[in-house]
Coordinates of N, CA, C and O in Angstrom, one line a residue:
X1133 N 2.3 6.2 -15.9 CA 1.2 6.7 -16.6 C 0.9 6.0 -17.9 O -0.2 6.0 -18.4
X1134 N 1.9 5.3 -18.5 CA 1.6 4.5 -19.7 C 0.6 3.4 -19.5 O -0.3 3.3 -20.3
X1135 N 0.6 2.8 -18.4 CA -0.3 1.7 -18.1 C -1.7 2.2 -17.9 O -2.7 1.6 -18.4
X1136 N -1.9 3.3 -17.2 CA -3.2 3.8 -16.9 C -3.8 4.7 -18.1 O -5.0 4.7 -18.3
X1137 N -3.0 5.4 -18.8 CA -3.5 6.4 -19.8 C -3.2 5.9 -21.2 O -3.7 6.5 -22.1
X1138 N -2.4 4.9 -21.4 CA -2.0 4.4 -22.7 C -1.3 5.5 -23.5 O -1.4 5.5 -24.7
X1139 N -0.6 6.3 -22.8 CA 0.2 7.4 -23.5 C 1.4 7.7 -22.7 O 1.4 7.7 -21.4
X1140 N 2.5 8.0 -23.4 CA 3.8 8.3 -22.7 C 3.7 9.6 -21.9 O 4.4 9.8 -21.0
X1141 N 2.9 10.5 -22.4 CA 2.7 11.8 -21.7 C 1.5 11.9 -20.9 O 1.1 13.0 -20.5
X1142 N 0.8 10.8 -20.7 CA -0.5 10.9 -19.9 C -0.2 11.3 -18.5 O 0.8 11.1 -17.9
X1143 N -1.3 11.9 -17.9 CA -1.2 12.4 -16.5 C -2.1 11.5 -15.6 O -3.2 11.3 -15.9
X1144 N -1.5 11.1 -14.5 CA -2.3 10.4 -13.5 C -2.5 11.3 -12.3 O -1.5 11.8 -11.7
X1145 N -3.8 11.6 -12.0 CA -4.1 12.5 -10.9 C -4.0 11.8 -9.6 O -4.5 10.6 -9.5
X1146 N -3.5 12.4 -8.6 CA -3.5 11.9 -7.3 C -4.8 12.1 -6.5 O -5.7 12.8 -7.0
X1147 N -4.9 11.5 -5.3 CA -6.2 11.6 -4.6 C -6.5 13.1 -4.2 O -7.7 13.4 -4.2
X1148 N -5.5 13.9 -4.0 CA -5.8 15.3 -3.7 C -6.5 16.1 -4.8 O -7.0 17.2 -4.6
X1149 N -6.5 15.5 -6.0 CA -7.1 16.2 -7.2 C -8.6 16.0 -7.1 O -9.4 16.6 -7.9
X1150 N -9.1 15.1 -6.2 CA -10.5 14.8 -6.2 C -11.1 15.4 -4.9 O -10.4 15.6 -3.9
X1151 N -12.4 15.7 -4.9 CA -13.1 16.2 -3.8 C -13.1 15.2 -2.6 O -13.1 14.0 -2.9
X1152 N -13.0 15.7 -1.4 CA -12.9 14.7 -0.3 C -14.0 13.7 -0.2 O -13.7 12.5 0.1
X1153 N -15.2 14.0 -0.7 CA -16.3 13.1 -0.6 C -16.2 12.0 -1.7 O -16.9 11.0 -1.7
X1154 N -15.3 12.2 -2.7 CA -15.1 11.3 -3.8 C -13.9 10.4 -3.6 O -13.5 9.6 -4.4
X1155 N -13.2 10.6 -2.5 CA -12.0 9.8 -2.2 C -12.3 8.5 -1.5 O -13.1 8.5 -0.6
X1156 N -11.7 7.4 -1.9 CA -11.9 6.2 -1.1 C -11.2 6.2 0.2 O -10.2 6.9 0.4
X1157 N -11.7 5.4 1.2 CA -10.9 5.2 2.4 C -9.6 4.5 2.0 O -9.6 3.5 1.2
X1158 N -8.5 4.9 2.5 CA -7.2 4.4 2.1 C -6.5 3.4 3.0 O -5.6 2.7 2.6
X1159 N -6.9 3.3 4.3 CA -6.2 2.4 5.2 C -6.4 1.0 4.8 O -5.4 0.2 4.8
X1160 N -7.6 0.5 4.5 CA -7.9 -0.8 4.2 C -7.2 -1.3 2.9 O -6.5 -2.3 2.9
X1161 N -7.3 -0.5 1.8 CA -6.6 -0.9 0.6 C -5.0 -0.9 0.7 O -4.3 -1.7 0.2
X1162 N -4.5 0.1 1.5 CA -3.1 0.2 1.8 C -2.6 -1.1 2.3 O -1.6 -1.7 1.8
X1163 N -3.2 -1.6 3.4 CA -2.7 -2.8 4.1 C -3.0 -4.0 3.3 O -2.2 -5.0 3.3
X1164 N -4.2 -4.1 2.7 CA -4.6 -5.3 2.0 C -3.7 -5.5 0.8 O -3.3 -6.6 0.4
X1165 N -3.3 -4.4 0.1 CA -2.3 -4.6 -1.0 C -1.0 -5.1 -0.6 O -0.4 -6.0 -1.2
X1166 N -0.5 -4.7 0.6 CA 0.8 -5.2 1.1 C 0.6 -6.7 1.5 O 1.6 -7.5 1.3
X1167 N -0.5 -7.0 2.1 CA -0.7 -8.5 2.4 C -0.8 -9.3 1.1 O -0.2 -10.4 1.1
X1168 N -1.5 -8.8 0.1 CA -1.6 -9.5 -1.1 C -0.2 -9.7 -1.8 O 0.2 -10.9 -2.2
X1169 N 0.6 -8.7 -1.9 CA 1.9 -8.8 -2.4 C 2.8 -9.7 -1.6 O 3.6 -10.5 -2.1
X1170 N 2.8 -9.6 -0.3 CA 3.6 -10.4 0.6 C 3.2 -11.9 0.5 O 4.1 -12.7 0.4
X1171 N 1.9 -12.2 0.4 CA 1.6 -13.6 0.1 C 2.1 -14.1 -1.2 O 2.6 -15.2 -1.3
X1172 N 2.0 -13.2 -2.2 CA 2.6 -13.6 -3.5 C 4.1 -13.9 -3.5 O 4.6 -14.9 -4.1
X1173 N 4.8 -13.0 -2.8 CA 6.3 -13.2 -2.7 C 6.6 -14.5 -1.9 O 7.5 -15.2 -2.3
X1174 N 5.9 -14.8 -0.8 CA 6.1 -16.0 -0.1 C 5.8 -17.2 -0.9 O 6.6 -18.2 -1.0
X1175 N 4.7 -17.2 -1.7 CA 4.4 -18.3 -2.5 C 5.4 -18.5 -3.6 O 5.8 -19.6 -4.0
X1176 N 5.9 -17.4 -4.2 CA 6.9 -17.5 -5.2 C 8.2 -18.1 -4.7 O 8.9 -18.9 -5.3
X1177 N 8.6 -17.6 -3.5 CA 9.8 -18.2 -2.8 C 9.7 -19.7 -2.5 O 10.6 -20.4 -2.8
X1178 N 8.5 -20.1 -2.0 CA 8.3 -21.5 -1.8 C 8.4 -22.3 -3.1 O 9.0 -23.4 -3.1
X1179 N 7.8 -21.7 -4.1 CA 7.9 -22.4 -5.4 C 9.3 -22.5 -6.0 O 9.7 -23.6 -6.5
X1180 N 10.1 -21.5 -5.8 CA 11.5 -21.5 -6.3 C 12.3 -22.5 -5.5 O 13.1 -23.3 -6.0
X1181 N 12.0 -22.5 -4.1 CA 12.7 -23.5 -3.3 C 12.3 -24.9 -3.7 O 13.2 -25.8 -3.7
X1182 N 11.0 -25.1 -3.9 CA 10.6 -26.4 -4.3 C 11.2 -26.9 -5.6 O 11.5 -28.0 -5.8
X1183 N 11.3 -25.9 -6.6 CA 11.9 -26.3 -7.9 C 13.4 -26.7 -7.7 O 13.9 -27.6 -8.3
X1184 N 14.1 -25.9 -6.8 CA 15.5 -26.2 -6.5 C 15.6 -27.6 -5.9 O 16.4 -28.4 -6.3
X1185 N 14.7 -27.9 -4.9 CA 14.8 -29.2 -4.3 C 14.4 -30.3 -5.2 O 15.0 -31.5 -5.2
X1186 N 13.4 -30.1 -6.1 CA 13.0 -31.1 -7.1 C 14.2 -31.4 -8.0 O 14.4 -32.6 -8.4
X1187 N 14.9 -30.4 -8.5 CA 16.0 -30.6 -9.4 C 17.1 -31.5 -8.7 O 17.7 -32.3 -9.4
X1188 N 17.3 -31.2 -7.4 CA 18.3 -32.0 -6.7 C 17.7 -33.4 -6.3 O 18.5 -34.3 -5.9
X1189 N 16.4 -33.6 -6.4 CA 15.8 -34.9 -6.1 C 15.6 -35.1 -4.6 O 15.4 -36.2 -4.2
X1190 N 15.5 -34.0 -3.9 CA 15.4 -34.1 -2.4 C 14.1 -33.5 -1.9 O 13.9 -33.3 -0.7
X1191 N 13.2 -33.2 -2.8 CA 12.0 -32.5 -2.4 C 11.1 -33.3 -1.4 O 10.5 -32.7 -0.5
X1192 N 11.1 -34.6 -1.5 CA 10.2 -35.4 -0.6 C 10.9 -35.7 0.7 O 10.2 -36.2 1.6
X1193 N 12.1 -35.3 0.9 CA 12.8 -35.6 2.2 C 13.2 -34.4 3.0 O 13.6 -34.5 4.1
X1194 N 13.0 -33.2 2.4 CA 13.3 -32.0 3.0 C 12.2 -31.5 3.9 O 11.2 -30.9 3.5
X1195 N 12.3 -31.9 5.2 CA 11.2 -31.6 6.2 C 10.8 -30.2 6.3 O 9.6 -29.8 6.4
X1196 N 11.8 -29.3 6.3 CA 11.5 -27.9 6.5 C 10.7 -27.3 5.3 O 9.7 -26.6 5.5
X1197 N 11.0 -27.8 4.1 CA 10.3 -27.4 2.9 C 8.8 -27.9 3.0 O 7.9 -27.2 2.7
X1198 N 8.7 -29.2 3.4 CA 7.3 -29.8 3.4 C 6.5 -29.1 4.4 O 5.3 -28.8 4.2
X1199 N 7.0 -28.7 5.6 CA 6.3 -28.0 6.6 C 5.9 -26.6 6.1 O 4.7 -26.2 6.3
X1200 N 6.8 -25.9 5.5 CA 6.5 -24.6 4.9 C 5.5 -24.7 3.8 O 4.6 -23.8 3.7
X1201 N 5.6 -25.7 3.0 CA 4.6 -25.8 1.9 C 3.2 -26.0 2.5 O 2.2 -25.4 1.9
X1202 N 3.0 -26.8 3.5 CA 1.7 -26.9 4.2 C 1.3 -25.6 4.8 O 0.1 -25.2 4.6
X1203 N 2.2 -24.9 5.4 CA 1.8 -23.6 6.0 C 1.4 -22.6 5.0 O 0.6 -21.7 5.2
X1204 N 2.1 -22.6 3.8 CA 1.8 -21.7 2.8 C 0.6 -22.0 1.9 O 0.2 -21.2 1.1
X1205 N 0.0 -23.1 2.2 CA -1.2 -23.6 1.4 C -2.3 -22.5 1.3 O -2.8 -22.2 0.3
X1206 N -2.7 -22.0 2.5 CA -3.8 -21.0 2.4 C -3.5 -19.6 1.9 O -4.3 -18.8 1.8
X1207 N -2.2 -19.4 1.6 CA -1.8 -18.0 1.2 C -2.4 -17.6 -0.1 O -2.7 -16.4 -0.2
X1208 N -2.7 -18.5 -1.0 CA -3.4 -18.1 -2.2 C -4.8 -17.5 -1.9 O -5.2 -16.5 -2.5
X1209 N -5.5 -18.2 -1.1 CA -6.8 -17.7 -0.7 C -6.7 -16.4 0.0 O -7.5 -15.5 -0.3
X1210 N -5.8 -16.2 0.9 CA -5.6 -14.9 1.6 C -5.3 -13.8 0.6 O -5.8 -12.7 0.7
X1211 N -4.4 -14.1 -0.4 CA -4.1 -13.1 -1.4 C -5.3 -12.7 -2.2 O -5.5 -11.6 -2.5
X1212 N -6.1 -13.7 -2.5 CA -7.3 -13.4 -3.3 C -8.3 -12.5 -2.5 O -8.8 -11.5 -3.0
X1213 N -8.5 -12.8 -1.2 CA -9.4 -12.0 -0.4 C -8.8 -10.6 -0.2 O -9.5 -9.6 -0.3
X1214 N -7.5 -10.5 0.0 CA -6.8 -9.2 0.1 C -7.0 -8.4 -1.2 O -7.2 -7.2 -1.1
X1215 N -6.8 -9.0 -2.3 CA -7.0 -8.3 -3.6 C -8.4 -7.8 -3.8 O -8.7 -6.8 -4.3
X1216 N -9.4 -8.6 -3.3 CA -10.8 -8.2 -3.4 C -11.0 -7.0 -2.5 O -11.7 -6.1 -2.9
X1217 N -10.4 -7.0 -1.3 CA -10.5 -5.8 -0.5 C -9.9 -4.6 -1.1 O -10.5 -3.5 -1.1
X1218 N -8.8 -4.7 -1.8 CA -8.2 -3.6 -2.5 C -9.1 -3.1 -3.6 O -9.3 -1.9 -3.7
X1219 N -9.7 -4.0 -4.3 CA -10.6 -3.6 -5.4 C -11.9 -2.9 -4.9 O -12.2 -1.8 -5.4
X1220 N -12.5 -3.6 -4.0 CA -13.9 -3.1 -3.6 C -13.8 -1.9 -2.7 O -14.6 -1.0 -2.9
X1221 N -12.9 -1.9 -1.7 CA -12.8 -0.7 -0.8 C -12.2 0.4 -1.6 O -12.5 1.6 -1.4
X1222 N -11.2 0.1 -2.5 CA -10.5 1.2 -3.2 C -11.3 1.9 -4.2 O -10.9 3.0 -4.6
X1223 N -12.4 1.4 -4.6 CA -13.2 2.1 -5.6 C -14.4 2.9 -4.9 O -15.1 3.6 -5.6
X1224 N -14.5 2.8 -3.6 CA -15.6 3.6 -2.9 C -15.3 5.0 -3.1 O -14.2 5.5 -3.2
X1225 N -16.3 5.9 -3.2 CA -17.7 5.7 -3.0 C -18.4 5.3 -4.3 O -19.6 5.5 -4.4
X1226 N -17.7 4.8 -5.3 CA -18.3 4.6 -6.6 C -18.6 3.2 -6.9 O -17.8 2.3 -6.6
X1227 N -19.7 2.9 -7.6 CA -20.0 1.6 -8.2 C -19.5 1.7 -9.6 O -18.8 0.8 -10.0
X1228 N -19.8 2.7 -10.3 CA -19.2 3.0 -11.7 C -18.5 4.3 -11.5 O -19.2 5.3 -11.3
X1229 N -17.2 4.3 -11.7 CA -16.4 5.5 -11.5 C -16.9 6.7 -12.2 O -17.0 6.8 -13.4
X1230 N -17.2 7.8 -11.4 CA -17.7 9.0 -11.9 C -19.1 9.1 -12.4 O -19.6 10.1 -12.8
X1231 N -19.8 7.9 -12.3 CA -21.2 7.9 -12.8 C -22.2 7.5 -11.8 O -23.3 8.1 -11.8
X1232 N -21.9 6.5 -10.9 CA -22.9 6.0 -10.0 C -22.2 5.7 -8.6 O -21.3 4.9 -8.6
X1233 N -22.7 6.4 -7.6 CA -22.1 6.1 -6.3 C -22.8 4.9 -5.6 O -23.8 4.4 -6.1
X1234 N -22.1 4.4 -4.6 CA -22.6 3.3 -3.9 C -24.0 3.6 -3.3 O -24.9 2.7 -3.3
X1235 N -24.2 4.8 -2.8 CA -25.5 5.2 -2.2 C -26.6 5.1 -3.3 O -27.7 4.8 -2.9
X1236 N -26.3 5.5 -4.5 CA -27.3 5.4 -5.6 C -27.6 4.0 -6.0 O -28.7 3.8 -6.6
X1237 N -26.7 3.1 -5.7 CA -26.9 1.7 -6.1 C -27.7 0.8 -5.2 O -28.1 -0.3 -5.5
X1238 N -28.0 1.4 -4.0 CA -28.8 0.6 -3.0 C -30.3 0.6 -3.4 O -30.8 1.7 -3.6
X1239 N -30.9 -0.5 -3.4 CA -32.3 -0.6 -3.7 C -33.2 -0.4 -2.5 O -32.9 -1.0 -1.5
X1240 N -34.2 0.4 -2.7 CA -35.1 0.6 -1.6 C -36.3 -0.4 -1.7 O -37.1 -0.5 -0.8
X1241 N -36.4 -1.2 -2.8 CA -37.5 -2.1 -3.0 C -37.2 -3.5 -2.6 O -38.1 -4.3 -2.5
X1242 N -35.9 -3.9 -2.5 CA -35.5 -5.2 -2.1 C -35.1 -5.3 -0.7 O -34.1 -4.6 -0.3
X1243 N -35.9 -6.0 0.1 CA -35.6 -6.1 1.6 C -34.5 -7.1 1.9 O -34.2 -8.0 1.1
X1244 N -34.1 -7.1 3.1 CA -33.1 -8.0 3.6 C -33.6 -9.5 3.6 O -32.9 -10.4 3.3
X1245 N -34.9 -9.6 3.9 CA -35.5 -11.0 3.8 C -35.4 -11.6 2.4 O -35.2 -12.8 2.3
X1246 N -35.7 -10.8 1.4 CA -35.6 -11.2 0.0 C -34.2 -11.7 -0.3 O -34.0 -12.7 -1.0
X1247 N -33.2 -10.9 0.1 CA -31.8 -11.2 -0.2 C -31.5 -12.5 0.5 O -30.8 -13.4 0.0
X1248 N -31.9 -12.7 1.8 CA -31.6 -13.9 2.5 C -32.3 -15.1 1.9 O -31.6 -16.2 1.7
X1249 N -33.5 -15.0 1.5 CA -34.2 -16.1 0.8 C -33.5 -16.5 -0.5 O -33.3 -17.7 -0.8
X1250 N -33.1 -15.5 -1.3 CA -32.3 -15.8 -2.5 C -31.0 -16.5 -2.2 O -30.7 -17.5 -2.9
X1251 N -30.3 -16.1 -1.2 CA -29.1 -16.7 -0.8 C -29.3 -18.1 -0.4 O -28.5 -19.0 -0.8
X1252 N -30.3 -18.4 0.4 CA -30.6 -19.8 0.9 C -30.9 -20.6 -0.3 O -30.4 -21.8 -0.4
X1253 N -31.7 -20.1 -1.3 CA -32.1 -20.9 -2.4 C -30.9 -21.3 -3.3 O -30.7 -22.4 -3.7
X1254 N -30.0 -20.3 -3.6 CA -28.8 -20.5 -4.3 C -27.9 -21.5 -3.6 O -27.4 -22.4 -4.3
X1255 N -27.8 -21.4 -2.3 CA -26.9 -22.3 -1.6 C -27.5 -23.7 -1.7 O -26.7 -24.7 -1.9
X1256 N -28.8 -23.9 -1.5 CA -29.4 -25.2 -1.6 C -29.2 -25.8 -3.0 O -28.9 -27.0 -3.2
X1257 N -29.5 -25.0 -4.0 CA -29.4 -25.4 -5.4 C -27.9 -25.9 -5.7 O -27.8 -27.0 -6.2
X1258 N -27.0 -25.1 -5.4 CA -25.6 -25.4 -5.7 C -25.1 -26.6 -4.8 O -24.3 -27.4 -5.3
X1259 N -25.6 -26.7 -3.6 CA -25.3 -27.9 -2.8 C -25.9 -29.2 -3.4 O -25.2 -30.2 -3.4
X1260 N -27.1 -29.1 -3.9 CA -27.7 -30.2 -4.6 C -27.0 -30.6 -5.8 O -26.7 -31.8 -6.1
X1261 N -26.6 -29.6 -6.6 CA -25.8 -29.9 -7.8 C -24.5 -30.6 -7.5 O -24.0 -31.5 -8.2
X1262 N -23.8 -30.1 -6.4 CA -22.5 -30.7 -6.0 C -22.8 -32.2 -5.6 O -22.0 -33.1 -5.9
X1263 N -23.8 -32.4 -4.8 CA -24.2 -33.7 -4.4 C -24.5 -34.7 -5.5 O -23.9 -35.8 -5.6
X1264 N -25.3 -34.2 -6.5 CA -25.7 -35.0 -7.6 C -24.5 -35.3 -8.5 O -24.3 -36.4 -9.1
X1265 N -23.6 -34.3 -8.6 CA -22.3 -34.5 -9.4 C -21.5 -35.6 -8.8 O -20.9 -36.4 -9.4
X1266 N -21.4 -35.6 -7.4 CA -20.6 -36.6 -6.7 C -21.3 -38.0 -6.9 O -20.6 -39.0 -7.1
X1267 N -22.6 -38.0 -6.8 CA -23.3 -39.3 -7.0 C -23.1 -39.8 -8.4 O -22.9 -41.0 -8.6
X1268 N -23.1 -38.9 -9.3 CA -22.9 -39.3 -10.7 C -21.5 -39.9 -10.9 O -21.4 -40.9 -11.6
X1269 N -20.5 -39.3 -10.3 CA -19.1 -39.8 -10.4 C -19.1 -41.2 -9.8 O -18.4 -42.1 -10.4
X1270 N -19.7 -41.4 -8.6 CA -19.7 -42.8 -8.0 C -20.4 -43.8 -8.9 O -20.0 -44.9 -9.0
X1271 N -21.5 -43.4 -9.5 CA -22.3 -44.3 -10.3 C -21.5 -44.6 -11.6 O -21.5 -45.8 -12.0
X1272 N -20.8 -43.7 -12.1 CA -20.0 -43.9 -13.3 C -18.8 -44.9 -13.0 O -18.5 -45.7 -13.9
X1273 N -18.3 -44.8 -11.8 CA -17.2 -45.7 -11.4 C -17.7 -47.1 -11.3 O -16.9 -48.1 -11.5
X1274 N -18.9 -47.3 -10.9 CA -19.5 -48.7 -10.7 C -19.8 -49.4 -12.0 O -19.8 -50.6 -12.0
X1275 N -20.0 -48.6 -13.0 CA -20.4 -49.2 -14.3 C -19.2 -49.7 -15.0 O -18.2 -49.9 -15.1

C-alpha cells in the first residue's frame, strides 16, 4: 500500500470493491505480466552469465552462451509488448480512471478512412525522413 497510496496505513481496494462494469478483463493482463517478468528474468540471467564469461575471458568462445544470446535478442521487444498489454488492457474500461470510459472517448466524427489516410501520411513522412537521414550520413562520409 505504501507504493500506491504513499502512506503506511493506506488501503488498496481489490477488484471486488468495484462494480462489475468497471472491472478490467483480467486474463490478458494476468498472462502478459507473467510473460513480461519471465522475459526480464531470462534477459537478466543471460546478462549475468555473459558477465561471468567476460570476467573469465571466454565469452567469445562459449557457443552455448552465444546461441542463447541470439535467441534472447527479441525478448526485450516481447517484454515491451507484454507490458503494453498489461497497461492498456488492465485499465479498461477507462481512458482516464474514474472520469472517462473508453466508450466515451470514441469519436463519431472521425471515420476509419481519415485515420487510415493520417497513418499513411505519417508513415510516408517518417520513411522519407529516415531515407534523407541515411543519405545525409552517406554524403557526410564522402566529404
